[in-house]
Short mmCIF file of C-alpha atoms and ligand atoms in Angstrom, two decimals:
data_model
loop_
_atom_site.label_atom_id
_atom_site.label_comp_id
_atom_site.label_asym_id
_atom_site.label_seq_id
_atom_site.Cartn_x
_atom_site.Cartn_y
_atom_site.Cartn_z
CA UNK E 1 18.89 -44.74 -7.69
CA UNK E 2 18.36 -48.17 -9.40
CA UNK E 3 21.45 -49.24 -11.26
CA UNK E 4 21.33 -49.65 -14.93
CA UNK E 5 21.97 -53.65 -15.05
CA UNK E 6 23.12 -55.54 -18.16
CA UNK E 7 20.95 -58.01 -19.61
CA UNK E 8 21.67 -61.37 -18.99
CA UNK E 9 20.99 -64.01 -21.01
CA UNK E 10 20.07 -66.40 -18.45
CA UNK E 11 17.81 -64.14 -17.07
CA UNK E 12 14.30 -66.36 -17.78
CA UNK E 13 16.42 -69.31 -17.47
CA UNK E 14 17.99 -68.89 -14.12
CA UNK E 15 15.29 -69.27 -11.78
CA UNK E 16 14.00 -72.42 -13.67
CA UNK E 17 16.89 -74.27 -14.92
CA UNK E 18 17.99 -75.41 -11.95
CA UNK E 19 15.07 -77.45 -11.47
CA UNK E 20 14.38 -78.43 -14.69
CA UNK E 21 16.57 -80.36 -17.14
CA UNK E 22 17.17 -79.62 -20.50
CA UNK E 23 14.41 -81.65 -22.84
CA UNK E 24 16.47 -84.68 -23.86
CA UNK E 25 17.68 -83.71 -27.90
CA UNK E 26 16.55 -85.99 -30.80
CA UNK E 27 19.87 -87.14 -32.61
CA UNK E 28 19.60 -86.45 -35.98
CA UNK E 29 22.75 -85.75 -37.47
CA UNK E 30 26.09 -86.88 -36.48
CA UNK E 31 28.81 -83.85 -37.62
CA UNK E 32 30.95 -82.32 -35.82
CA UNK E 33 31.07 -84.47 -32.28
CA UNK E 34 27.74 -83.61 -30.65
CA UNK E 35 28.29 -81.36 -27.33
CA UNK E 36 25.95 -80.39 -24.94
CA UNK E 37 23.47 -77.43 -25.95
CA UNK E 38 24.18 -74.24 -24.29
CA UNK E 39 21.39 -72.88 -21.78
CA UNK E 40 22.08 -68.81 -23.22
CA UNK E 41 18.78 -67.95 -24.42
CA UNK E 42 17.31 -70.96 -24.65
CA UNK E 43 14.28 -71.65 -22.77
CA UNK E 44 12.78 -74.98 -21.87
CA UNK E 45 8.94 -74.95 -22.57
CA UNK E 46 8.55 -74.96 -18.54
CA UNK E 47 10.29 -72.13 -18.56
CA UNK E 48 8.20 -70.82 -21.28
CA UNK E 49 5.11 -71.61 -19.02
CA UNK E 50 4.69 -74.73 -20.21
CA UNK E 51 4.64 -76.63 -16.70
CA UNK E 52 3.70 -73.80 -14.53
CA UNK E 53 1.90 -71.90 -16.68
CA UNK E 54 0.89 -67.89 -15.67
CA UNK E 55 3.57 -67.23 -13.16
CA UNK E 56 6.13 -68.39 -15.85
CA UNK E 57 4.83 -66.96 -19.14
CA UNK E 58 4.88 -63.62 -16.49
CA UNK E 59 8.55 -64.58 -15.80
CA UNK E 60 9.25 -64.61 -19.23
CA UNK E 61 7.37 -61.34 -20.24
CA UNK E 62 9.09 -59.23 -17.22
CA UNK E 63 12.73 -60.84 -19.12
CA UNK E 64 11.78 -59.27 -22.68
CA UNK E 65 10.52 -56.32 -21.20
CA UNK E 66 13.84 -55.74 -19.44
CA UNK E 67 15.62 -56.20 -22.49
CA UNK E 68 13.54 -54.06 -24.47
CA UNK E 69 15.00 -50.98 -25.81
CA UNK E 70 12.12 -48.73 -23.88
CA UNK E 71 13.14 -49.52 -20.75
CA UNK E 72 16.47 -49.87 -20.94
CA UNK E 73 16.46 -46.22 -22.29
CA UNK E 74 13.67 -45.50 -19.46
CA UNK E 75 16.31 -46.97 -16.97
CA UNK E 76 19.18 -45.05 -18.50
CA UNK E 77 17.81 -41.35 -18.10
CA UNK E 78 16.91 -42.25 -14.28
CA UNK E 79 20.23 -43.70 -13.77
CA UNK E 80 21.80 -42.17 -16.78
CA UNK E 81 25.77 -41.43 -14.41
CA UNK E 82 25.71 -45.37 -13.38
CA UNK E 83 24.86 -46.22 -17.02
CA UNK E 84 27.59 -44.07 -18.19
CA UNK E 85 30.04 -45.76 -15.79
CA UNK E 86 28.91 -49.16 -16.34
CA UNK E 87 29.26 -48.64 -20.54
CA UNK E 88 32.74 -47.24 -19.86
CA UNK E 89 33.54 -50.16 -17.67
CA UNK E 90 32.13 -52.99 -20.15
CA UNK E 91 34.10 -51.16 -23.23
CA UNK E 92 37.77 -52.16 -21.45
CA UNK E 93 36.29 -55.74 -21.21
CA UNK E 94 34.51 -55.34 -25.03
CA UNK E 95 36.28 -52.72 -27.10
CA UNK E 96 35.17 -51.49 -30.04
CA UNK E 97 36.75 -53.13 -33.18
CA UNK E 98 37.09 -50.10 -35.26
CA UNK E 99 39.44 -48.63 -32.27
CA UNK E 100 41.22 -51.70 -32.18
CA UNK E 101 41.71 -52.14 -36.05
CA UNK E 102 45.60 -52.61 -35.54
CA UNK E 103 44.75 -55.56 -33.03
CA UNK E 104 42.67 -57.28 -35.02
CA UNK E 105 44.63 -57.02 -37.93
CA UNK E 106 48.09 -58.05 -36.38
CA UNK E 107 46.07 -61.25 -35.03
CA UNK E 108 45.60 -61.82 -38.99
CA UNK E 109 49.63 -61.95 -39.62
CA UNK E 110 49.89 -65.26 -41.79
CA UNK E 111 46.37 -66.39 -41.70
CA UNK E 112 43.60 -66.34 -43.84
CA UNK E 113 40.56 -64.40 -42.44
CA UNK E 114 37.14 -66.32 -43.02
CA UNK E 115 34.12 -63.68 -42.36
CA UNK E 116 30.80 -64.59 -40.93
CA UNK E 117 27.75 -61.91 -40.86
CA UNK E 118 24.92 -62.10 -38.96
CA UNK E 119 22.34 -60.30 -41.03
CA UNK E 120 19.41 -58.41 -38.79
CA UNK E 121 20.94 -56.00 -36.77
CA UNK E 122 24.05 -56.05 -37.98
CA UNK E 123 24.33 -55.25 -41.75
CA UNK E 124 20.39 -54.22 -41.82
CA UNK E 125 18.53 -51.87 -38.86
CA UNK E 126 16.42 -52.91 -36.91
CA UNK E 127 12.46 -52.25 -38.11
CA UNK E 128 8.79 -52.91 -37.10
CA UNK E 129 8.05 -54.95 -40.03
CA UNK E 130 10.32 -57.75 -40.50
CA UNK E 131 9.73 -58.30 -44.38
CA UNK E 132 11.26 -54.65 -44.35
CA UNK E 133 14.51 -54.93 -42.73
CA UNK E 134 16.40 -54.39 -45.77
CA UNK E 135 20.07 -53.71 -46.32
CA UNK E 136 21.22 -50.62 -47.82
CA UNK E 137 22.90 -50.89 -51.17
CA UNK E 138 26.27 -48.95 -49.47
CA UNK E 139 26.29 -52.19 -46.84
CA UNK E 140 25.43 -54.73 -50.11
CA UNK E 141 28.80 -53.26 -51.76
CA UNK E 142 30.68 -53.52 -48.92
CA UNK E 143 29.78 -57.35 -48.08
CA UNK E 144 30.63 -57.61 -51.93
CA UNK E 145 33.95 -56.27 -51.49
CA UNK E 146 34.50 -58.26 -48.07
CA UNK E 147 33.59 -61.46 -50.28
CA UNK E 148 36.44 -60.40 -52.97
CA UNK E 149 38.67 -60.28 -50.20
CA UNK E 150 37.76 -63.21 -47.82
CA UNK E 151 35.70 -66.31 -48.13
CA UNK E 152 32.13 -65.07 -46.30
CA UNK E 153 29.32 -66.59 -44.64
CA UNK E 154 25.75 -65.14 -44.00
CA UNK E 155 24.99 -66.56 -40.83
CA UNK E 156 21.51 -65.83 -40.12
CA UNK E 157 17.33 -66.96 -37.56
CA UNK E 158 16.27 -66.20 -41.12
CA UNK E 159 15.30 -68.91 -44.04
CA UNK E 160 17.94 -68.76 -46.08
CA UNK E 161 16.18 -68.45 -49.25
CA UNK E 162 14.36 -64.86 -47.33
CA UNK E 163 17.69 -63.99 -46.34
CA UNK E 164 19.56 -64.28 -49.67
CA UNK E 165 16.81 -62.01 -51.65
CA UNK E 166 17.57 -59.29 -48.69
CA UNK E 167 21.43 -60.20 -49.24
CA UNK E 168 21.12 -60.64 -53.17
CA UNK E 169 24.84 -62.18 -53.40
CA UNK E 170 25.86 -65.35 -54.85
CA UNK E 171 29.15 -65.15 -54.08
CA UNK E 172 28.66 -65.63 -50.57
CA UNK E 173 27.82 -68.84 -48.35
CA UNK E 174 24.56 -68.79 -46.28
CA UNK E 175 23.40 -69.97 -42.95
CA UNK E 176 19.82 -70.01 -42.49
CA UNK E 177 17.33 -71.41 -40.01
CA UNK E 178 20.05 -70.49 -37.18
CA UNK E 179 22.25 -72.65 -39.10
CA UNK E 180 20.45 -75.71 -39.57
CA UNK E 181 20.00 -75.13 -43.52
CA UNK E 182 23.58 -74.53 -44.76
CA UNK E 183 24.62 -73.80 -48.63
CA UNK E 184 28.49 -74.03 -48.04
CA UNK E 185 31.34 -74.46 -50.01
CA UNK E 186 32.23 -78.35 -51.49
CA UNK E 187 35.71 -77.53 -52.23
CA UNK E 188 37.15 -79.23 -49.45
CA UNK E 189 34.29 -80.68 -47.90
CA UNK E 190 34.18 -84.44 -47.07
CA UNK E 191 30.61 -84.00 -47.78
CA UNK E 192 30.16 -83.90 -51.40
CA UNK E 193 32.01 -83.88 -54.63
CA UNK E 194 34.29 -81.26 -54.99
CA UNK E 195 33.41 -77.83 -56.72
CA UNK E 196 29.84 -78.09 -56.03
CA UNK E 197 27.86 -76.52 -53.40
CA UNK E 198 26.63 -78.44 -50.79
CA UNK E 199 23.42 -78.08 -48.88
CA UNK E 200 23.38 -79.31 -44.99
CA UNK E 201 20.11 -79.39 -43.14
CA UNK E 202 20.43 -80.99 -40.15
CA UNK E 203 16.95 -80.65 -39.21
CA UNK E 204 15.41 -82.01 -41.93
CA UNK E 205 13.14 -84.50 -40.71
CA UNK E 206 11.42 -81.78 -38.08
CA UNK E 207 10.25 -79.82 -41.30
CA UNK E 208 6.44 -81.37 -40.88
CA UNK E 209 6.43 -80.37 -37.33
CA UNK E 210 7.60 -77.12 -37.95
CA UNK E 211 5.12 -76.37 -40.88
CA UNK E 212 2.60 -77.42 -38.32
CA UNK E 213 3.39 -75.54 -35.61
CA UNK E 214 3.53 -72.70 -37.85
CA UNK E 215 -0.46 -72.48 -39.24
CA UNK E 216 -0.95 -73.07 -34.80
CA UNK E 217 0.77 -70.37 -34.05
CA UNK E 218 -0.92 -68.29 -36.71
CA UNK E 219 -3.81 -68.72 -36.00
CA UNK E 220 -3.79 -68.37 -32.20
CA UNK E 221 -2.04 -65.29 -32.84
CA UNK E 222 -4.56 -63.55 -34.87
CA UNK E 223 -6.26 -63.07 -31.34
CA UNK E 224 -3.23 -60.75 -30.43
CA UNK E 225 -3.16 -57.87 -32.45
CA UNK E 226 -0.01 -56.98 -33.82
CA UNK E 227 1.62 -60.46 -33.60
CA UNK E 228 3.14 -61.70 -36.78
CA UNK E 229 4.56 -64.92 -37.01
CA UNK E 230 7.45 -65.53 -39.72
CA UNK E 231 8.00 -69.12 -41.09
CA UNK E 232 12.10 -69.55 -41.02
CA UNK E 233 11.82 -72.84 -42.86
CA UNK E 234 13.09 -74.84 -39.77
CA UNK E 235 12.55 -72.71 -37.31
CA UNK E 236 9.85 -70.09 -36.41
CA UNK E 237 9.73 -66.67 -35.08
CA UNK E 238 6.94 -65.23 -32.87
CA UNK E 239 7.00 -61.65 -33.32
CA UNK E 240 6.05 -59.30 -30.03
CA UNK E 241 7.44 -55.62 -31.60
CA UNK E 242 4.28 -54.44 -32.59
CA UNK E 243 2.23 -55.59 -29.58
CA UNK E 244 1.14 -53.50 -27.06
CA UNK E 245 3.05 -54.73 -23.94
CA UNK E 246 -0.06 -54.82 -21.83
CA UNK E 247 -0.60 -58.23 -24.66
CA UNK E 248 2.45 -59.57 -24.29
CA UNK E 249 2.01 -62.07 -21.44
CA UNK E 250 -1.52 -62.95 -23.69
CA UNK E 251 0.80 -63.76 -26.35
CA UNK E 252 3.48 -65.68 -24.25
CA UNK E 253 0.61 -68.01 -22.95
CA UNK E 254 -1.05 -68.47 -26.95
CA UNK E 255 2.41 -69.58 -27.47
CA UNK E 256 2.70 -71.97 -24.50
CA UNK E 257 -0.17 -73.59 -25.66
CA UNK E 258 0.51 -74.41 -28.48
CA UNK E 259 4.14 -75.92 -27.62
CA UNK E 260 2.61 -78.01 -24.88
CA UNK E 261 1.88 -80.26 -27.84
CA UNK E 262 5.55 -80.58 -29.05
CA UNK E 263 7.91 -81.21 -26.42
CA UNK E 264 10.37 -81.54 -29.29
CA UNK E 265 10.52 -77.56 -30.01
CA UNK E 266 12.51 -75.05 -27.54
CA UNK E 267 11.70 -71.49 -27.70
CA UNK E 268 15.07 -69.29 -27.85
CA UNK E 269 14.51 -65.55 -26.64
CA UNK E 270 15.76 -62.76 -29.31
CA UNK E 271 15.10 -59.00 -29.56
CA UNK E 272 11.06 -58.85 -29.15
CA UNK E 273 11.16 -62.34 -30.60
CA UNK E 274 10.34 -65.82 -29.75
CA UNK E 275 12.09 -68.00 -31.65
CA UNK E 276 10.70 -72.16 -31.81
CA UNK E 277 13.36 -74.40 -32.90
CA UNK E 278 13.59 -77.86 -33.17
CA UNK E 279 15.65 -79.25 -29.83
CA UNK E 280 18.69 -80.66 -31.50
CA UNK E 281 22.32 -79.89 -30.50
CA UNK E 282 22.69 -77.41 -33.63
CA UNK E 283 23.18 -73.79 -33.44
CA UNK E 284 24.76 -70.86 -35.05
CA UNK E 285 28.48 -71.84 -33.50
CA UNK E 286 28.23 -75.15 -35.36
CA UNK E 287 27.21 -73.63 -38.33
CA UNK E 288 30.24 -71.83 -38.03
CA UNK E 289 32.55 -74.84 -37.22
CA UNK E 290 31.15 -77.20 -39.99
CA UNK E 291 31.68 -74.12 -42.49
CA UNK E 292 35.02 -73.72 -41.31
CA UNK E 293 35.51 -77.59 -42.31
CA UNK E 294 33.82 -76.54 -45.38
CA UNK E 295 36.28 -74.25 -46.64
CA UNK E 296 39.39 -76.71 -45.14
CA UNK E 297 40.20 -75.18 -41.85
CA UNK E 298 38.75 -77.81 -39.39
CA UNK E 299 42.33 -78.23 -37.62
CA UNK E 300 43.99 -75.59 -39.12
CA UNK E 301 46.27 -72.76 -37.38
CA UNK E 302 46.25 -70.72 -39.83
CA UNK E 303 42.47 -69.40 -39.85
CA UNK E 304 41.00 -66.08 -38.12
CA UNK E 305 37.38 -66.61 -38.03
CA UNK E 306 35.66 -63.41 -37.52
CA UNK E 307 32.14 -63.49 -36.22
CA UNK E 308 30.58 -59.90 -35.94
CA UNK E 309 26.65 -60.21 -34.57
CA UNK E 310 23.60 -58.71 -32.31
CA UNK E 311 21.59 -61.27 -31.00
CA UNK E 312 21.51 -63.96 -28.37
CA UNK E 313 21.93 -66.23 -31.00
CA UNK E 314 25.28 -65.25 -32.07
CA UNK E 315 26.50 -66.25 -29.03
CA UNK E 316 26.86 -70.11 -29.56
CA UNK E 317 28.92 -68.67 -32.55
CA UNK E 318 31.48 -66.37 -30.18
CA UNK E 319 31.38 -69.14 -27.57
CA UNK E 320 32.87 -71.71 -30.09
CA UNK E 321 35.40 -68.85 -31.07
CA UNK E 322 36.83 -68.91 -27.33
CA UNK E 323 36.44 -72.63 -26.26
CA UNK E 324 38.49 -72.33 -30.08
CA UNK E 325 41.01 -69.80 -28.54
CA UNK E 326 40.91 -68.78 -32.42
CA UNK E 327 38.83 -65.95 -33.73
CA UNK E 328 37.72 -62.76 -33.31
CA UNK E 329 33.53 -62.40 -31.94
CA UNK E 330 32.56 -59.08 -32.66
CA UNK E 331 29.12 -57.90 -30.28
CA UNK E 332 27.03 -55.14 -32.16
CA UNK E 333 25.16 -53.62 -29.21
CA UNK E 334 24.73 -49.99 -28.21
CA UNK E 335 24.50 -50.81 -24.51
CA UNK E 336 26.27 -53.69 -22.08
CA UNK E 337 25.51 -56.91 -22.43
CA UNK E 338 27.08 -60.29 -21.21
CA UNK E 339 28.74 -61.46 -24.31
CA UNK E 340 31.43 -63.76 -25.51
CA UNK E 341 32.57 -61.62 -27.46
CA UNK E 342 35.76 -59.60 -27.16
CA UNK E 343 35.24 -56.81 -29.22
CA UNK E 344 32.09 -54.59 -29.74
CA UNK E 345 30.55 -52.10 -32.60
CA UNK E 346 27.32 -50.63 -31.95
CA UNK E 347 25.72 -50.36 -34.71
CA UNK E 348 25.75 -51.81 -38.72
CA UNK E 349 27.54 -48.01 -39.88
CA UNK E 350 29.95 -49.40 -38.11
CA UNK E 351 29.94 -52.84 -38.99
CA UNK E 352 29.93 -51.33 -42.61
CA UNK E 353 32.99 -49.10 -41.65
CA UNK E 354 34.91 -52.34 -40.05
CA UNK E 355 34.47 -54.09 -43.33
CA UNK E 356 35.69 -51.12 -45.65
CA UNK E 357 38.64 -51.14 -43.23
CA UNK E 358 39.76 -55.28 -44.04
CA UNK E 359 38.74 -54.71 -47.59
CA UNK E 360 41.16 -51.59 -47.39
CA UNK E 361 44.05 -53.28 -45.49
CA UNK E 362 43.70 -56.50 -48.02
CA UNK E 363 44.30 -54.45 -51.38
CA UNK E 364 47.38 -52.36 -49.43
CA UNK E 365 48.55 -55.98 -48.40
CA UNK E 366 48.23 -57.14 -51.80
CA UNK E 367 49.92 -54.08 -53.51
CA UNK E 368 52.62 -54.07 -51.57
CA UNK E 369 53.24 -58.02 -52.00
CA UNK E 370 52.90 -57.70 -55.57
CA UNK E 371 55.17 -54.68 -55.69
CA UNK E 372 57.90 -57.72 -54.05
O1 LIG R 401 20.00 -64.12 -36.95
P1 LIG R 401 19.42 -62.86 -37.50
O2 LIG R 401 19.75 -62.63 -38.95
O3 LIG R 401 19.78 -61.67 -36.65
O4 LIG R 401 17.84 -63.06 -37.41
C1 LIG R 401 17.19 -63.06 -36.13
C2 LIG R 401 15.75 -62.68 -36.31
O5 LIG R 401 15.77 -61.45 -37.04
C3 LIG R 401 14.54 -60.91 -37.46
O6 LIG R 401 13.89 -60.34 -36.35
C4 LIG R 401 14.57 -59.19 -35.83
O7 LIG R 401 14.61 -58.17 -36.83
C5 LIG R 401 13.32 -57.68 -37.27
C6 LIG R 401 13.55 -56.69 -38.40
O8 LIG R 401 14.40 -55.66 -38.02
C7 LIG R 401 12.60 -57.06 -36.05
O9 LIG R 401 11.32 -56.59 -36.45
C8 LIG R 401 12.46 -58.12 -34.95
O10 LIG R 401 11.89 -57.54 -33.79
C9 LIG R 401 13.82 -58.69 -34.58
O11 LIG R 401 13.71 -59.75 -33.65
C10 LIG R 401 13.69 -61.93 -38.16
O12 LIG R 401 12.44 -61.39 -38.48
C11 LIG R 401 13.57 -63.20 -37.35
O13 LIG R 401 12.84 -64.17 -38.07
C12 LIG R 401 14.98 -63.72 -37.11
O14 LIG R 401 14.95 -64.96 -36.45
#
């Protein structure tokens, strides 16, 4: 009986990456300390197909298909004990937060909790349509209250400006573009005058290429029906949901051929998504490190980060958390999956009930406090 197998994010990568180095990144910004990019998810445009074409577009397509809720459910009924076994096993190592409320919360004694949201798939569902994937009003109250409660971030593949009209609330900070177009706090920002808002857009000058590669990819996808390509401002997302899967691999290759021209762009993997970003050493974790500097905390003890998301992409985010040793990553998935992470929800009800939980906790704290 085949085993039910978590998906790895290094899956596509694996075979390739040993072989072939990382393209060289453009320097474009210089905050925090550059690091080297991490390889989860990200896929070098040989790796896309770009240098071996068929075999590695084919590569590619066998990794999203893996991933892809239809077969992992396919591979759960015919193995549905091991599956059992395995989720059981991966819950010790990935708990879910609700269970470990009291946990999370004594980790909070004397600090002050700084919230960051990834928004699809975690507060909205998952749907077909992409312009659709709204969040429900119950979720937009309890971000609101969260907000009350906790400086918050909206950390998020999405342009920010899309993003905010799904989100609708000012009070919050938002990360769009993967994090490479910030709207943070100014307070105590070295970045700009204090009490203003500060925008940081570290890919600025890729914005051209980006438009560019966005009418290419348009229009080579019109040949594969049910492709829709979304324009994230400084990034772009190749959508595969609605294809058949027999088109997929056509699609992979449309969108090989049209990166061959810009060595500069890496495709990043993401649930039934391509993702094209510009190849600079800027991802969702540093989005969450320069807010953190944002709000004062760069050095600081006395922060608790929490970072609840779904995606690959939120795992630059929990990765900075533990290289950090300071924070709380919190993996929305219904099934195993290597994470960096340490706790898990699986789905946004829950993410919803998690939040109603701090925002319940806070007011208790501060009635009690004010009652001396
Ligand atoms: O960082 P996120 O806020 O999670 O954004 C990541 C991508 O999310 C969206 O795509 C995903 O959700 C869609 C709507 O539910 C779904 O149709 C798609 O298959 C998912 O990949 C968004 O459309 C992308 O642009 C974001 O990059």
């Amino acid at each position: 009986m085949p085993k039910q197998s978590a998906v790895v994010p290094e899956t596509i990568g694996a075979v390739v990456a040993a072989a072939t180095p990382l393209p060289k990144p453009t320097r474009v910004f210089s905050f925090p300390p550059p690091r080297q990019p991490t390889r989860e998810g990200r896929l070098t445009q040989l790796e896309l197909g770009g240098g071996g074409g068929a075999a590695r577009a084919n590569a590619w397509v066998d990794s999203m298909r893996a991933s892809s809720p239809t077969h992992a459910r396919a591979a759960a009924v015919a193995a549905a004990t091991a599956a059992d076994g395995e989720h059981a096993a991966w819950l010790v190592k990935h708990p879910s937060a609700l269970d470990k409320f009291e946990q999370i919360i004594s980790a909070s004694q004397g600090k002050q909790i700084v919230m960051f949201l990834d928004y699809d798939g975690t507060l909205s569902p998952i749907v077909d349509d992409p312009d659709a994937a709204f969040m429900s009003d119950a979720m937009r109250a309890a971000v609101k209250k969260v907000a009350k409660c906790f400086p918050t971030a909206i950390v998020s593949g999405r342009c920010r400006d899309k993003v905010f009209n799904f989100v609708k609330l000012a009070e919050l900070y938002y990360a769009g573009s993967h994090g490479m177009d910030i709207e943070g706090p100014a307070k105590a920002s070295k970045h700009a005058k204090k009490g203003k808002r500060v925008l940081f857009q570290p890919a600025s000058e890729f914005l051209p290429m980006i438009n560019e590669v966005y009418q290419a990819l348009l229009e080579k996808a019109k040949s594969v029906p049910g492709a829709k390509v979304e324009n994230n401002k400084f990034c772009v997302s190749v959508h595969f949901r609605c294809v058949d899967e027999k088109s997929w691999k056509l699609l992979a290759e449309q969108v090989n051929s049209v990166l061959r021209e810009y060595p500069k762009l890496t495709p990043t993997q993401g649930r039934k998504v391509l993702e094209i970003r510009p190849t600079i050493k800027w991802d969702k974790g540093k989005a969450l490190e320069f807010l953190l500097e944002s709000l004062g905390f760069a050095d600081s003890v006395d922060v608790l980060p929490i970072y609840i998301g779904d995606d690959r992409t939120d795992e630059d985010a929990f990765k900075v958390l533990r290289e950090r040793g300071q924070g709380i990553g919190i993996l929305v998935s219904k099934s195993p999956k290597e994470t960096n992470a340490s706790y898990s929800l699986q789905e946004p009800a829950e993410v919803m009930e998690l939040l109603l939980s701090l925002v319940k906790w806070k007011q208790q704290m501060l009635k009690a406090h004010s009652r001396g």
